[in-house]
Every structure is written in structure tokens, then in C-alpha cells.
Amino acid sequence: MMVKDKSFYRTLIALSLPIILQNFISLGVNLVDNLMLGRYSEAALSGVTAVNQIQFVYQNISIWGIVIPVSFAAAFVLHASPFIVVCCLNMDQIFKCVPAFIKVNYGNWYKKLTR
């Protein structure tokens, strides 16, 4: 079934662009990590590769398990404005900040770094 309303496609593209951009940025950061640490040592490269796999799983759980269903409900069940739906699509950034905040504030990583 083809939708002939051009505003539908404009809205779809406007809602899809933040997700597409976020995935390109995430993949780019992972690629740069691999390139930089690949020149440093094999142990560093294997550590980054392991973390990238964990990040990939966490990102997919947060996007497909939380963000997409909430955004779908906001758009089609609650009939929220496109601004609210885009905010829902970007809320996974908040979920990603929680473990980073805990790691930075409660971890001893900085003490090991400054020794």
C-alpha cells in the first residue's frame, strides 16, 4: 500500500534523521577507536572490541526495546506532536547517560589513571 500524502514522507524523514545520524556517529566513534588503538597494541584493540560489542547490544536494547515502542505509542496512540515524538526518539541518550554517570562518579577509574 503506497501512501500518497507527501506530508507523511516529510514527517517520516524528519523523525528518522535523528536515529540515522546517531547511528552514524556511534559507528564513526567505534571505527576511530579501533583505528587508534589498533596502532597502539593488540590488548588495547581487543578491549575496545569487547566494549563495542557490549555497547552495540545495550544500544539496540535501549532503541528497539524502549525508544521505538514509546515513540510509536506517542505518535499513533496519543497523537502527540512531531516535536514530542522526536524527543521520545532521542530519549535513549538519557538511558545511556545513567551508566556513564555511575561509572564516572562511583568508579575508581580516575585513581588508576593518575597513578
PDB file of C-alpha atoms in Angstrom:
ATOM      1  CA  MET A   1       0.000   0.000   0.000  1.00  0.00           C
ATOM      2  CA  MET A   2       1.500   3.293  -1.092  1.00  0.00           C
ATOM      3  CA  VAL A   3       0.849   6.444   0.912  1.00  0.00           C
ATOM      4  CA  LYS A   4       0.287   9.355  -1.460  1.00  0.00           C
ATOM      5  CA  ASP A   5       0.390  12.091   1.156  1.00  0.00           C
ATOM      6  CA  LYS A   6       3.706  13.944   0.814  1.00  0.00           C
ATOM      7  CA  SER A   7       3.497  15.330   4.345  1.00  0.00           C
ATOM      8  CA  PHE A   8       3.641  11.747   5.655  1.00  0.00           C
ATOM      9  CA  TYR A   9       7.000  11.205   3.969  1.00  0.00           C
ATOM     10  CA  ARG A  10       8.332  14.556   5.190  1.00  0.00           C
ATOM     11  CA  THR A  11       7.352  13.655   8.742  1.00  0.00           C
ATOM     12  CA  LEU A  12       8.834  10.172   8.378  1.00  0.00           C
ATOM     13  CA  ILE A  13      12.146  11.569   7.172  1.00  0.00           C
ATOM     14  CA  ALA A  14      12.170  14.229   9.897  1.00  0.00           C
ATOM     15  CA  LEU A  15      11.619  11.555  12.551  1.00  0.00           C
ATOM     16  CA  SER A  16      14.160   9.158  11.037  1.00  0.00           C
ATOM     17  CA  LEU A  17      17.053  11.601  10.661  1.00  0.00           C
ATOM     18  CA  PRO A  18      17.995  11.789  14.389  1.00  0.00           C
ATOM     19  CA  ILE A  19      18.193   7.998  14.609  1.00  0.00           C
ATOM     20  CA  ILE A  20      20.213   7.696  11.411  1.00  0.00           C
ATOM     21  CA  LEU A  21      22.602  10.456  12.475  1.00  0.00           C
ATOM     22  CA  GLN A  22      23.067   8.946  15.927  1.00  0.00           C
ATOM     23  CA  ASN A  23      23.918   5.542  14.471  1.00  0.00           C
ATOM     24  CA  PHE A  24      26.455   7.052  12.046  1.00  0.00           C
ATOM     25  CA  ILE A  25      28.115   8.985  14.878  1.00  0.00           C
ATOM     26  CA  SER A  26      28.249   5.897  17.086  1.00  0.00           C
ATOM     27  CA  LEU A  27      29.725   3.775  14.310  1.00  0.00           C
ATOM     28  CA  GLY A  28      32.218   6.521  13.494  1.00  0.00           C
ATOM     29  CA  VAL A  29      33.415   6.735  17.104  1.00  0.00           C
ATOM     30  CA  ASN A  30      33.823   2.953  17.237  1.00  0.00           C
ATOM     31  CA  LEU A  31      35.760   2.976  13.973  1.00  0.00           C
ATOM     32  CA  VAL A  32      38.105   5.726  15.174  1.00  0.00           C
ATOM     33  CA  ASP A  33      38.647   3.842  18.461  1.00  0.00           C
ATOM     34  CA  ASN A  34      39.597   0.716  16.553  1.00  0.00           C
ATOM     35  CA  LEU A  35      41.933   2.595  14.225  1.00  0.00           C
ATOM     36  CA  MET A  36      43.728   4.489  17.002  1.00  0.00           C
ATOM     37  CA  LEU A  37      44.118   1.595  19.413  1.00  0.00           C
ATOM     38  CA  GLY A  38      44.959  -0.873  16.668  1.00  0.00           C
ATOM     39  CA  ARG A  39      48.206   1.017  16.205  1.00  0.00           C
ATOM     40  CA  TYR A  40      48.854   1.021  19.963  1.00  0.00           C
ATOM     41  CA  SER A  41      48.599  -2.665  20.909  1.00  0.00           C
ATOM     42  CA  GLU A  42      46.612  -5.832  20.387  1.00  0.00           C
ATOM     43  CA  ALA A  43      45.432  -5.877  24.009  1.00  0.00           C
ATOM     44  CA  ALA A  44      44.000  -2.370  23.706  1.00  0.00           C
ATOM     45  CA  LEU A  45      42.286  -3.260  20.443  1.00  0.00           C
ATOM     46  CA  SER A  46      40.741  -6.409  21.920  1.00  0.00           C
ATOM     47  CA  GLY A  47      39.463  -4.415  24.910  1.00  0.00           C
ATOM     48  CA  VAL A  48      37.826  -1.811  22.692  1.00  0.00           C
ATOM     49  CA  THR A  49      36.335  -4.533  20.506  1.00  0.00           C
ATOM     50  CA  ALA A  50      34.760  -6.205  23.548  1.00  0.00           C
ATOM     51  CA  VAL A  51      33.338  -2.908  24.793  1.00  0.00           C
ATOM     52  CA  ASN A  52      31.995  -2.051  21.335  1.00  0.00           C
ATOM     53  CA  GLN A  53      30.066  -5.343  21.319  1.00  0.00           C
ATOM     54  CA  ILE A  54      28.563  -4.581  24.730  1.00  0.00           C
ATOM     55  CA  GLN A  55      27.699  -1.062  23.601  1.00  0.00           C
ATOM     56  CA  PHE A  56      26.039  -2.426  20.459  1.00  0.00           C
ATOM     57  CA  VAL A  57      23.819  -4.764  22.491  1.00  0.00           C
ATOM     58  CA  TYR A  58      22.962  -2.050  25.034  1.00  0.00           C
ATOM     59  CA  GLN A  59      22.174   0.436  22.279  1.00  0.00           C
ATOM     60  CA  ASN A  60      19.898  -1.978  20.455  1.00  0.00           C
ATOM     61  CA  ILE A  61      18.054  -2.897  23.651  1.00  0.00           C
ATOM     62  CA  SER A  62      17.516   0.765  24.510  1.00  0.00           C
ATOM     63  CA  ILE A  63      16.450   1.727  20.982  1.00  0.00           C
ATOM     64  CA  TRP A  64      14.290  -1.249  19.996  1.00  0.00           C
ATOM     65  CA  GLY A  65      13.051  -2.147  23.471  1.00  0.00           C
ATOM     66  CA  ILE A  66      12.289   1.298  24.861  1.00  0.00           C
ATOM     67  CA  VAL A  67      12.614   4.188  22.409  1.00  0.00           C
ATOM     68  CA  ILE A  68      10.786   2.812  19.366  1.00  0.00           C
ATOM     69  CA  PRO A  69       7.758   1.453  21.313  1.00  0.00           C
ATOM     70  CA  VAL A  70       7.414   4.671  23.344  1.00  0.00           C
ATOM     71  CA  SER A  71       7.748   6.804  20.198  1.00  0.00           C
ATOM     72  CA  PHE A  72       5.223   4.639  18.375  1.00  0.00           C
ATOM     73  CA  ALA A  73       2.764   4.992  21.259  1.00  0.00           C
ATOM     74  CA  ALA A  74       3.321   8.749  21.409  1.00  0.00           C
ATOM     75  CA  ALA A  75       2.769   9.166  17.670  1.00  0.00           C
ATOM     76  CA  PHE A  76      -0.074   6.784  16.950  1.00  0.00           C
ATOM     77  CA  VAL A  77      -1.853   6.174  20.254  1.00  0.00           C
ATOM     78  CA  LEU A  78      -1.508   9.543  21.983  1.00  0.00           C
ATOM     79  CA  HIS A  79      -1.362  11.554  18.723  1.00  0.00           C
ATOM     80  CA  ALA A  80       1.473  13.677  20.087  1.00  0.00           C
ATOM     81  CA  SER A  81       3.041  16.461  18.061  1.00  0.00           C
ATOM     82  CA  PRO A  82       6.112  15.664  15.930  1.00  0.00           C
ATOM     83  CA  PHE A  83       8.276  17.596  18.402  1.00  0.00           C
ATOM     84  CA  ILE A  84       7.232  15.282  21.262  1.00  0.00           C
ATOM     85  CA  VAL A  85       7.804  12.211  19.082  1.00  0.00           C
ATOM     86  CA  VAL A  86      11.325  13.403  18.170  1.00  0.00           C
ATOM     87  CA  CYS A  87      12.008  13.973  21.882  1.00  0.00           C
ATOM     88  CA  CYS A  88      10.870  10.407  22.540  1.00  0.00           C
ATOM     89  CA  LEU A  89      13.153   9.162  19.768  1.00  0.00           C
ATOM     90  CA  ASN A  90      16.125  10.878  21.383  1.00  0.00           C
ATOM     91  CA  MET A  91      15.411   9.787  24.953  1.00  0.00           C
ATOM     92  CA  ASP A  92      17.834   6.866  24.661  1.00  0.00           C
ATOM     93  CA  GLN A  93      20.583   9.416  25.235  1.00  0.00           C
ATOM     94  CA  ILE A  94      19.265   9.772  28.784  1.00  0.00           C
ATOM     95  CA  PHE A  95      19.398   5.994  29.250  1.00  0.00           C
ATOM     96  CA  LYS A  96      22.989   5.953  28.045  1.00  0.00           C
ATOM     97  CA  CYS A  97      23.958   8.742  30.451  1.00  0.00           C
ATOM     98  CA  VAL A  98      22.923   6.793  33.557  1.00  0.00           C
ATOM     99  CA  PRO A  99      25.615   4.068  33.374  1.00  0.00           C
ATOM    100  CA  ALA A 100      28.204   6.633  32.273  1.00  0.00           C
ATOM    101  CA  PHE A 101      27.335   8.848  35.261  1.00  0.00           C
ATOM    102  CA  ILE A 102      27.606   5.903  37.646  1.00  0.00           C
ATOM    103  CA  LYS A 103      30.941   4.848  36.161  1.00  0.00           C
ATOM    104  CA  VAL A 104      32.401   8.339  36.340  1.00  0.00           C
ATOM    105  CA  ASN A 105      31.205   9.218  39.836  1.00  0.00           C
ATOM    106  CA  TYR A 106      31.442   5.914  41.666  1.00  0.00           C
ATOM    107  CA  GLY A 107      34.264   4.145  39.878  1.00  0.00           C
ATOM    108  CA  ASN A 108      37.928   4.170  40.740  1.00  0.00           C
ATOM    109  CA  TRP A 109      38.989   4.508  37.112  1.00  0.00           C
ATOM    110  CA  TYR A 110      40.404   8.004  37.617  1.00  0.00           C
ATOM    111  CA  LYS A 111      42.535   6.882  40.593  1.00  0.00           C
ATOM    112  CA  LYS A 112      44.067   4.124  38.476  1.00  0.00           C
ATOM    113  CA  LEU A 113      44.583   6.590  35.643  1.00  0.00           C
ATOM    114  CA  THR A 114      46.528   9.087  37.788  1.00  0.00           C
ATOM    115  CA  ARG A 115      48.852   6.596  39.476  1.00  0.00           C
TER     116      ARG A 115
END
